């Protein structure tokens, strides 16, 4: 599904990623862990550029339009599949069918009560879930998500993680939370200063080892 | 789920937009939007065939007109900026603010008409017509820049040093760029102003432009317009800080002519000309009231109604044009080459003073509100589209954002709408001021009645009408500020200085 | 007049006077910096001497003209692009006749001409009937001294676009109501005052109530152009301008024609300020009058256009004043 061979990336003349070689087969649930600045986001970007058509994306800053409602923001995942006139009408007057679709997704992540509220009025966690809902609305096979649960409490995090891992066939997540990574993913890649330092199936990894190297 | 409409909360920005669209629709029946020329296409054809053969040859002294245009602009703007800067320091006094607001509310063309009565053809007429309203605008904007700036350093050292040196050390360096940016922008405006002052008799480019238009000499029209565009487009090459003292030194010689000021005239203007006729004739209060009442009902009221109708329609059309045009220069929508065409188009549209645009369209379509509305909307739309285009470039779009119209409708417009409304409401009062002066061209806004009174040498009437115009402007400005603060639409010094 | 004043007066002089020393200095500095060989020094001498020559000419041309200049203007009633060309020859003529410098000052509107006259920025003016009356009211002591042969019996023509179907008639064309109508300048006698007077007299209503739309074209040639294109259906214009444009072939008679000629009234005249004798000596006013009456050169007369000038007095224009008062154009 993804294939990188000795990939490098730099930003302002500083190396962000060095000599990354990586294969990700379809169906894998992969967690990228590492301190901030270790190159997780850049790696996600490289992966995204490989096949932008097939990917649902949850960016770190959510990429929401704060003056539009939650409904419209989630519906944006569908824009490419619907005719233009339909999208424009729906922007001015929310249509019934998309309302039902969006509400169903929001139901799953316990946000349906905010359906028609402007995103600007939501809390950080609610905004994050809106971004997740948009990715689910898009419904591609692959999910790339940058810290998709960083603003959520433990209970919500688990809910969102399980939803994402069920909904998408292939999942690549940048994460801080080692416990969640160990629970929901089947492979973990550790990054440090732009290099891969760990790449192993979850089953072979020990929580305490990871915590020593990457924990907060 | 069946009935979700009631809970869908439209943001207040939407409601205000809707309200203004409704107002514009309500204005439509009162607006005269006919095309009166018998064969407007033939005239348009003549206009554009003139573009193929531009010729300066029949114009009597184009180079002198060009020099005069520049000299009036440079002297007017620089004196305005110096005095305006001092006024900005005392702008917190209500009296200063009010006086500046009133001066600003009167368009430079009206000022020119007034000063033409006092100083006649003396260069002071043009100098003050630009300098005075520019001073008031500079005072306001400089004060806003000072207010938005960071005061902490200044407050720290202020007690240990004199006010002036504290100001120069702790405030000016931070804000200097904003002052320079705004001042040079105003210099461009000044060139436009000094050009259109030619339409009422200053020896600038507009003098020949209006004659050429009136006679339908489109080859000369285009030659002059091209000269004007070149002047504006080359500003960054010839306006250099080092050259400015040279310009300031030479300019007075260029604008000087051999008219002289008669102080009897100045005296007479203030003690007789502008005193209402019934008072001059020694009649009573009731006569004065009757005089004012007739003036108000027969001239001011229709003028106000027409100015407002024109303004509201132009405002909505400006908004519409902005939303259509800004993508032309936005990185989010077009590649480099297409954008450069868009840039060129917007530069031409916004450099052309609305007065000249209206003049062109009036020539083509005959007198009605239509040419005025379109001229105002094209000019102001291009200005706001330019700002919005740059603003949209800075938007953080996510990697997988859609393209084309979907991107426009879902990602970009909702994000920039607040800023868009801030700009639009900021131009509202400017559009009103401009719609008033378009009356000089024959559309029955306030300017029509003011011009008529001046042509009849009834300066008392002209003065009352000008004051009414100014008050109307101040009203609209207040409402606009109120709406902007209600919607929390702020501009910030970077934006103000654009 | 001082040399300085003269430099200020002529734009070309101004430029030359200012740019000469500056360019000269820059050039000198450039040479000092670059060093010079023989070729350069020859060139330098040549340029130096031409600069000096320029400087001397720009200075001497200014010192020669000593006496105070008489300024005059004319209302911009037609063909505004050619104003300076048209009246510069008149200025030259007057200057030779009077032996003092005479300068034509172009203005953009009737009111600007009146204001300049009132402010003593012009001392002599070729006014229309109404603008002359206004100017003389504002400047006590000023006098109408000459008028065109045609101005004792001036007329306005009502003209109409052919699509209106209006035909030429002897009587006032009452069927022009509900058409669109354009006057000339707001302050014009033949383009505004008298047409409005006849409209009110014949239809008993102000123009705004008579016509579907009332406009002010700005000047007489423009009125003709606007009716010819159909921008307005009917218009009122100065008969001399109509005849002149007709002769010049600018009028397409398949599109526009005269439908009514007004009765005669007095119009254009030369008006001079009362205080000119103080400046240029006793009898100056009479000399100016004489000079105007003696204009016989067709090239000069074409500027106005008139076939000659005769004496005039303020009293000749009493009817205009009364009409203007009646209509409410003068308080």
Tab-separated table of N, CA and C in Angstrom, chain B residues 84-210:
chain	number	residue	atom	x	y	z
B	84	UNK	N	-1.524	65.916	9.730
B	84	UNK	CA	-2.308	64.792	10.245
B	84	UNK	C	-1.577	64.062	11.352
B	85	UNK	N	-0.260	63.940	11.195
B	85	UNK	CA	0.524	63.248	12.215
B	85	UNK	C	0.478	64.007	13.537
B	86	UNK	N	0.580	65.333	13.466
B	86	UNK	CA	0.501	66.094	14.728
B	86	UNK	C	-0.893	65.968	15.328
B	87	UNK	N	-1.918	66.015	14.463
B	87	UNK	CA	-3.282	65.910	14.986
B	87	UNK	C	-3.526	64.539	15.620
B	88	UNK	N	-2.871	63.518	15.074
B	88	UNK	CA	-3.068	62.171	15.612
B	88	UNK	C	-2.670	62.104	17.076
B	89	UNK	N	-1.706	62.961	17.476
B	89	UNK	CA	-1.258	62.952	18.877
B	89	UNK	C	-2.321	63.487	19.826
B	90	UNK	N	-3.225	64.324	19.282
B	90	UNK	CA	-4.261	64.867	20.166
B	90	UNK	C	-5.638	64.381	19.718
B	91	UNK	N	-5.643	63.236	19.055
B	91	UNK	CA	-6.889	62.750	18.479
B	91	UNK	C	-7.868	62.269	19.542
B	92	UNK	N	-7.387	62.103	20.790
B	92	UNK	CA	-8.300	61.630	21.830
B	92	UNK	C	-9.265	62.721	22.276
B	93	UNK	N	-8.976	64.000	21.911
B	93	UNK	CA	-9.951	65.058	22.229
B	93	UNK	C	-11.152	64.923	21.310
B	94	UNK	N	-12.314	64.914	21.913
B	94	UNK	CA	-13.536	64.719	21.132
B	94	UNK	C	-13.682	65.779	20.039
B	95	UNK	N	-13.306	67.017	20.384
B	95	UNK	CA	-13.457	68.109	19.428
B	95	UNK	C	-12.640	67.841	18.158
B	96	UNK	N	-11.396	67.403	18.367
B	96	UNK	CA	-10.526	67.113	17.229
B	96	UNK	C	-11.144	66.000	16.385
B	97	UNK	N	-11.616	64.961	17.081
B	97	UNK	CA	-12.219	63.839	16.359
B	97	UNK	C	-13.408	64.287	15.530
B	98	UNK	N	-14.269	65.096	16.159
B	98	UNK	CA	-15.480	65.519	15.450
B	98	UNK	C	-15.140	66.370	14.233
B	99	UNK	N	-14.249	67.329	14.443
B	99	UNK	CA	-13.895	68.197	13.315
B	99	UNK	C	-13.293	67.384	12.176
B	100	UNK	N	-12.411	66.457	12.533
B	100	UNK	CA	-11.799	65.617	11.497
B	100	UNK	C	-12.863	64.796	10.776
B	101	UNK	N	-13.817	64.259	11.545
B	101	UNK	CA	-14.859	63.438	10.920
B	101	UNK	C	-15.655	64.269	9.923
B	102	UNK	N	-15.948	65.510	10.295
B	102	UNK	CA	-16.728	66.369	9.398
B	102	UNK	C	-15.935	66.747	8.148
B	103	UNK	N	-14.664	67.048	8.340
B	103	UNK	CA	-13.833	67.415	7.185
B	103	UNK	C	-13.702	66.234	6.239
B	104	UNK	N	-13.515	65.059	6.832
B	104	UNK	CA	-13.353	63.853	6.039
B	104	UNK	C	-14.623	63.524	5.262
B	105	UNK	N	-15.758	63.880	5.869
B	105	UNK	CA	-17.034	63.504	5.272
B	105	UNK	C	-17.320	64.281	3.986
B	106	UNK	N	-16.548	65.327	3.729
B	106	UNK	CA	-16.763	66.100	2.514
B	106	UNK	C	-15.701	65.694	1.495
B	107	UNK	N	-16.155	65.251	0.357
B	107	UNK	CA	-15.241	64.756	-0.676
B	107	UNK	C	-14.338	65.874	-1.203
B	108	UNK	N	-13.130	65.500	-1.637
B	108	UNK	CA	-12.184	66.528	-2.089
B	108	UNK	C	-12.709	67.340	-3.277
B	109	UNK	N	-13.600	66.734	-4.066
B	109	UNK	CA	-14.161	67.517	-5.173
B	109	UNK	C	-15.030	68.661	-4.658
B	110	UNK	N	-15.780	68.390	-3.591
B	110	UNK	CA	-16.593	69.465	-3.004
B	110	UNK	C	-15.703	70.522	-2.378
B	111	UNK	N	-14.654	70.048	-1.700
B	111	UNK	CA	-13.707	71.026	-1.137
B	111	UNK	C	-13.159	71.908	-2.250
B	112	UNK	N	-12.833	71.265	-3.379
B	112	UNK	CA	-12.284	72.048	-4.486
B	112	UNK	C	-13.305	73.069	-4.971
B	113	UNK	N	-14.568	72.653	-5.049
B	113	UNK	CA	-15.592	73.597	-5.491
B	113	UNK	C	-15.706	74.775	-4.524
B	114	UNK	N	-15.574	74.487	-3.231
B	114	UNK	CA	-15.629	75.565	-2.239
B	114	UNK	C	-14.426	76.498	-2.391
B	115	UNK	N	-13.225	75.883	-2.438
B	115	UNK	CA	-12.025	76.721	-2.489
B	115	UNK	C	-11.916	77.485	-3.805
B	116	UNK	N	-12.515	76.898	-4.841
B	116	UNK	CA	-12.550	77.607	-6.119
B	116	UNK	C	-13.280	78.937	-5.951
B	117	UNK	N	-14.260	78.956	-5.068
B	117	UNK	CA	-14.987	80.195	-4.818
B	117	UNK	C	-14.160	81.180	-4.004
B	118	UNK	N	-13.305	80.660	-3.128
B	118	UNK	CA	-12.535	81.553	-2.256
B	118	UNK	C	-11.260	82.030	-2.939
B	119	UNK	N	-10.521	81.083	-3.506
B	119	UNK	CA	-9.202	81.429	-4.039
B	119	UNK	C	-9.163	81.458	-5.558
B	120	UNK	N	-10.287	81.102	-6.191
B	120	UNK	CA	-10.313	81.107	-7.644
B	120	UNK	C	-9.290	80.147	-8.209
B	121	UNK	N	-8.541	80.622	-9.187
B	121	UNK	CA	-7.627	79.736	-9.897
B	121	UNK	C	-6.266	79.647	-9.226
B	122	UNK	N	-6.119	80.268	-8.085
B	122	UNK	CA	-4.852	80.184	-7.350
B	122	UNK	C	-4.569	78.728	-6.971
B	123	UNK	N	-3.277	78.320	-7.032
B	123	UNK	CA	-2.956	76.908	-6.744
B	123	UNK	C	-3.384	76.459	-5.343
B	124	UNK	N	-3.588	77.404	-4.450
B	124	UNK	CA	-4.022	77.051	-3.106
B	124	UNK	C	-5.329	76.263	-3.154
B	125	UNK	N	-6.177	76.554	-4.143
B	125	UNK	CA	-7.430	75.828	-4.297
B	125	UNK	C	-7.196	74.321	-4.348
B	126	UNK	N	-6.321	73.896	-5.259
B	126	UNK	CA	-6.054	72.474	-5.411
B	126	UNK	C	-5.322	71.904	-4.217
B	127	UNK	N	-4.405	72.704	-3.709
B	127	UNK	CA	-3.584	72.251	-2.586
B	127	UNK	C	-4.450	71.959	-1.369
B	128	UNK	N	-5.349	72.895	-1.058
B	128	UNK	CA	-6.213	72.706	0.106
B	128	UNK	C	-7.256	71.622	-0.156
B	129	UNK	N	-7.752	71.550	-1.401
B	129	UNK	CA	-8.777	70.557	-1.706
B	129	UNK	C	-8.252	69.152	-1.446
B	130	UNK	N	-6.978	68.930	-1.723
B	130	UNK	CA	-6.398	67.623	-1.404
B	130	UNK	C	-5.928	67.603	0.049
B	131	UNK	N	-5.205	68.638	0.435
B	131	UNK	CA	-4.559	68.654	1.745
B	131	UNK	C	-5.527	68.547	2.917
B	132	UNK	N	-6.631	69.270	2.842
B	132	UNK	CA	-7.523	69.327	4.006
B	132	UNK	C	-8.178	67.975	4.320
B	133	UNK	N	-8.917	67.373	3.365
B	133	UNK	CA	-9.506	66.077	3.690
B	133	UNK	C	-8.445	65.016	3.969
B	134	UNK	N	-7.304	65.105	3.308
B	134	UNK	CA	-6.254	64.122	3.568
B	134	UNK	C	-5.704	64.277	4.978
B	135	UNK	N	-5.579	65.529	5.442
B	135	UNK	CA	-5.126	65.747	6.810
B	135	UNK	C	-6.033	65.016	7.783
B	136	UNK	N	-7.354	65.184	7.579
B	136	UNK	CA	-8.306	64.575	8.509
B	136	UNK	C	-8.208	63.057	8.462
B	137	UNK	N	-8.052	62.505	7.263
B	137	UNK	CA	-7.941	61.051	7.158
B	137	UNK	C	-6.642	60.562	7.794
B	138	UNK	N	-5.558	61.276	7.501
B	138	UNK	CA	-4.277	60.897	8.102
B	138	UNK	C	-4.372	60.917	9.621
B	139	UNK	N	-4.980	61.982	10.164
B	139	UNK	CA	-5.085	62.087	11.614
B	139	UNK	C	-5.779	60.859	12.174
B	140	UNK	N	-6.880	60.464	11.528
B	140	UNK	CA	-7.647	59.333	12.042
B	140	UNK	C	-6.849	58.028	11.945
B	141	UNK	N	-6.297	57.768	10.765
B	141	UNK	CA	-5.621	56.484	10.574
B	141	UNK	C	-4.338	56.414	11.385
B	142	UNK	N	-3.570	57.510	11.413
B	142	UNK	CA	-2.361	57.515	12.245
B	142	UNK	C	-2.733	57.256	13.701
B	143	UNK	N	-3.823	57.884	14.152
B	143	UNK	CA	-4.235	57.677	15.534
B	143	UNK	C	-4.602	56.218	15.768
B	144	UNK	N	-5.267	55.608	14.776
B	144	UNK	CA	-5.623	54.195	14.918
B	144	UNK	C	-4.376	53.326	14.976
B	145	UNK	N	-3.408	53.664	14.138
B	145	UNK	CA	-2.165	52.878	14.140
B	145	UNK	C	-1.474	53.004	15.499
B	146	UNK	N	-1.454	54.241	16.013
B	146	UNK	CA	-0.828	54.458	17.321
B	146	UNK	C	-1.548	53.664	18.398
B	147	UNK	N	-2.874	53.624	18.275
B	147	UNK	CA	-3.670	52.963	19.298
B	147	UNK	C	-3.453	51.450	19.284
B	148	UNK	N	-3.360	50.893	18.052
B	148	UNK	CA	-3.219	49.447	17.938
B	148	UNK	C	-1.814	48.992	18.329
B	149	UNK	N	-0.863	49.901	18.275
B	149	UNK	CA	0.523	49.529	18.527
B	149	UNK	C	0.768	49.169	19.995
B	150	UNK	N	1.924	48.548	20.222
B	150	UNK	CA	2.296	48.088	21.549
B	150	UNK	C	2.837	49.261	22.365
B	151	UNK	N	2.214	49.542	23.520
B	151	UNK	CA	2.602	50.717	24.313
B	151	UNK	C	3.555	50.385	25.447
B	152	UNK	N	3.855	49.108	25.668
B	152	UNK	CA	4.513	48.747	26.924
B	152	UNK	C	5.878	49.397	27.087
B	153	UNK	N	6.678	49.325	26.018
B	153	UNK	CA	8.017	49.917	26.104
B	153	UNK	C	7.914	51.404	26.410
B	154	UNK	N	6.960	52.046	25.746
B	154	UNK	CA	6.768	53.477	25.927
B	154	UNK	C	6.402	53.794	27.371
B	155	UNK	N	5.446	53.020	27.916
B	155	UNK	CA	5.021	53.272	29.294
B	155	UNK	C	6.159	53.075	30.288
B	156	UNK	N	7.064	52.148	29.954
B	156	UNK	CA	8.173	51.879	30.870
B	156	UNK	C	9.136	53.055	30.970
B	157	UNK	N	9.484	53.635	29.822
B	157	UNK	CA	10.542	54.658	29.869
B	157	UNK	C	9.999	56.083	29.922
B	158	UNK	N	8.700	56.222	29.826
B	158	UNK	CA	8.115	57.529	29.654
B	158	UNK	C	8.406	58.489	30.806
B	159	UNK	N	8.463	57.919	32.041
B	159	UNK	CA	8.649	58.810	33.188
B	159	UNK	C	10.089	59.193	33.389
B	160	UNK	N	10.995	58.405	32.786
B	160	UNK	CA	12.406	58.717	32.957
B	160	UNK	C	12.943	59.569	31.812
B	161	UNK	N	12.107	59.876	30.833
B	161	UNK	CA	12.591	60.722	29.741
B	161	UNK	C	11.466	61.636	29.278
B	162	UNK	N	11.786	62.549	28.389
B	162	UNK	CA	10.751	63.453	27.906
B	162	UNK	C	9.781	62.684	27.033
B	163	UNK	N	8.583	63.215	26.932
B	163	UNK	CA	7.549	62.558	26.146
B	163	UNK	C	8.021	62.335	24.711
B	164	UNK	N	8.634	63.385	24.150
B	164	UNK	CA	9.006	63.317	22.744
B	164	UNK	C	10.063	62.257	22.493
B	165	UNK	N	11.098	62.259	23.333
B	165	UNK	CA	12.141	61.273	23.039
B	165	UNK	C	11.641	59.867	23.345
B	166	UNK	N	10.811	59.735	24.365
B	166	UNK	CA	10.232	58.418	24.619
B	166	UNK	C	9.433	57.966	23.408
B	167	UNK	N	8.695	58.902	22.835
B	167	UNK	CA	7.889	58.584	21.664
B	167	UNK	C	8.764	58.111	20.501
B	168	UNK	N	9.844	58.877	20.272
B	168	UNK	CA	10.697	58.541	19.139
B	168	UNK	C	11.441	57.230	19.335
B	169	UNK	N	11.759	56.910	20.597
B	169	UNK	CA	12.501	55.681	20.826
B	169	UNK	C	11.591	54.471	20.963
B	170	UNK	N	10.498	54.646	21.699
B	170	UNK	CA	9.749	53.464	22.098
B	170	UNK	C	8.505	53.210	21.258
B	171	UNK	N	8.048	54.207	20.490
B	171	UNK	CA	6.835	53.967	19.732
B	171	UNK	C	7.072	54.002	18.222
B	172	UNK	N	7.727	55.061	17.783
B	172	UNK	CA	7.858	55.267	16.346
B	172	UNK	C	8.527	54.097	15.617
B	173	UNK	N	9.655	53.547	16.147
B	173	UNK	CA	10.341	52.488	15.388
B	173	UNK	C	9.427	51.312	15.052
B	174	UNK	N	8.579	50.909	16.012
B	174	UNK	CA	7.694	49.775	15.776
B	174	UNK	C	6.640	50.072	14.720
B	175	UNK	N	6.174	51.323	14.727
B	175	UNK	CA	5.016	51.654	13.890
B	175	UNK	C	5.421	52.276	12.568
B	176	UNK	N	6.714	52.587	12.457
B	176	UNK	CA	7.201	53.320	11.297
B	176	UNK	C	6.739	52.693	9.987
B	177	UNK	N	6.894	51.366	9.894
B	177	UNK	CA	6.530	50.662	8.664
B	177	UNK	C	5.059	50.891	8.305
B	178	UNK	N	4.204	50.859	9.329
B	178	UNK	CA	2.776	51.061	9.076
B	178	UNK	C	2.513	52.472	8.550
B	179	UNK	N	3.188	53.452	9.183
B	179	UNK	CA	3.006	54.835	8.730
B	179	UNK	C	3.440	54.971	7.281
B	180	UNK	N	4.597	54.412	6.975
B	180	UNK	CA	5.125	54.533	5.617
B	180	UNK	C	4.184	53.850	4.628
B	181	UNK	N	3.749	52.640	5.002
B	181	UNK	CA	2.884	51.888	4.088
B	181	UNK	C	1.611	52.677	3.807
B	182	UNK	N	1.013	53.201	4.871
B	182	UNK	CA	-0.250	53.915	4.676
B	182	UNK	C	-0.023	55.200	3.888
B	183	UNK	N	1.055	55.906	4.224
B	183	UNK	CA	1.293	57.179	3.553
B	183	UNK	C	1.536	56.979	2.065
B	184	UNK	N	2.282	55.919	1.730
B	184	UNK	CA	2.534	55.759	0.301
B	184	UNK	C	1.272	55.305	-0.421
B	185	UNK	N	0.430	54.553	0.287
B	185	UNK	CA	-0.863	54.213	-0.319
B	185	UNK	C	-1.668	55.481	-0.589
B	186	UNK	N	-1.618	56.391	0.381
B	186	UNK	CA	-2.390	57.625	0.197
B	186	UNK	C	-1.813	58.498	-0.915
B	187	UNK	N	-0.524	58.366	-1.151
B	187	UNK	CA	0.058	59.139	-2.247
B	187	UNK	C	-0.562	58.690	-3.572
B	188	UNK	N	-0.779	57.376	-3.665
B	188	UNK	CA	-1.435	56.866	-4.866
B	188	UNK	C	-2.850	57.453	-4.973
B	189	UNK	N	-3.555	57.465	-3.822
B	189	UNK	CA	-4.889	58.071	-3.819
B	189	UNK	C	-4.795	59.536	-4.221
B	190	UNK	N	-3.748	60.195	-3.728
B	190	UNK	CA	-3.573	61.615	-4.014
B	190	UNK	C	-3.427	61.869	-5.515
B	191	UNK	N	-2.723	60.973	-6.189
B	191	UNK	CA	-2.579	61.125	-7.644
B	191	UNK	C	-3.939	60.996	-8.321
B	192	UNK	N	-4.752	60.055	-7.805
B	192	UNK	CA	-6.098	59.921	-8.363
B	192	UNK	C	-6.897	61.190	-8.104
B	193	UNK	N	-6.818	61.676	-6.844
B	193	UNK	CA	-7.590	62.870	-6.503
B	193	UNK	C	-7.176	64.037	-7.373
B	194	UNK	N	-5.865	64.238	-7.503
B	194	UNK	CA	-5.434	65.427	-8.229
B	194	UNK	C	-5.822	65.294	-9.700
B	195	UNK	N	-5.862	64.054	-10.190
B	195	UNK	CA	-6.332	63.867	-11.573
B	195	UNK	C	-7.788	64.285	-11.712
B	196	UNK	N	-8.638	63.799	-10.806
B	196	UNK	CA	-10.052	64.116	-11.010
B	196	UNK	C	-10.366	65.577	-10.689
B	197	UNK	N	-9.499	66.227	-9.893
B	197	UNK	CA	-9.737	67.651	-9.670
B	197	UNK	C	-9.650	68.416	-10.993
B	198	UNK	N	-8.960	67.832	-11.962
B	198	UNK	CA	-8.903	68.434	-13.289
B	198	UNK	C	-10.275	68.555	-13.921
B	199	UNK	N	-11.183	67.668	-13.531
B	199	UNK	CA	-12.525	67.711	-14.111
B	199	UNK	C	-13.250	69.003	-13.767
B	200	UNK	N	-12.856	69.655	-12.670
B	200	UNK	CA	-13.517	70.914	-12.357
B	200	UNK	C	-12.587	72.094	-12.575
B	201	UNK	N	-11.422	71.882	-13.190
B	201	UNK	CA	-10.670	73.031	-13.643
B	201	UNK	C	-9.213	73.126	-13.239
B	202	UNK	N	-8.732	72.232	-12.335
B	202	UNK	CA	-7.302	72.269	-12.054
B	202	UNK	C	-6.554	71.822	-13.312
B	203	UNK	N	-5.352	72.372	-13.552
B	203	UNK	CA	-4.693	72.044	-14.824
B	203	UNK	C	-4.016	70.674	-14.793
B	204	UNK	N	-4.651	69.654	-14.241
B	204	UNK	CA	-4.046	68.319	-14.187
B	204	UNK	C	-4.567	67.474	-15.340
B	205	UNK	N	-4.167	66.189	-15.339
B	205	UNK	CA	-4.568	65.305	-16.444
B	205	UNK	C	-6.079	65.293	-16.665
B	206	UNK	N	-6.827	65.361	-15.543
B	206	UNK	CA	-8.276	65.302	-15.648
B	206	UNK	C	-8.864	66.436	-16.463
B	207	UNK	N	-8.185	67.553	-16.486
B	207	UNK	CA	-8.667	68.698	-17.249
B	207	UNK	C	-8.826	68.311	-18.715
B	208	UNK	N	-7.781	67.691	-19.255
B	208	UNK	CA	-7.811	67.314	-20.666
B	208	UNK	C	-8.657	66.073	-20.886
B	209	UNK	N	-8.625	65.208	-19.851
B	209	UNK	CA	-9.396	63.976	-19.951
B	209	UNK	C	-10.885	64.290	-20.082
B	210	UNK	N	-11.376	65.202	-19.249
B	210	UNK	CA	-12.808	65.497	-19.296
B	210	UNK	C	-13.165	66.166	-20.615
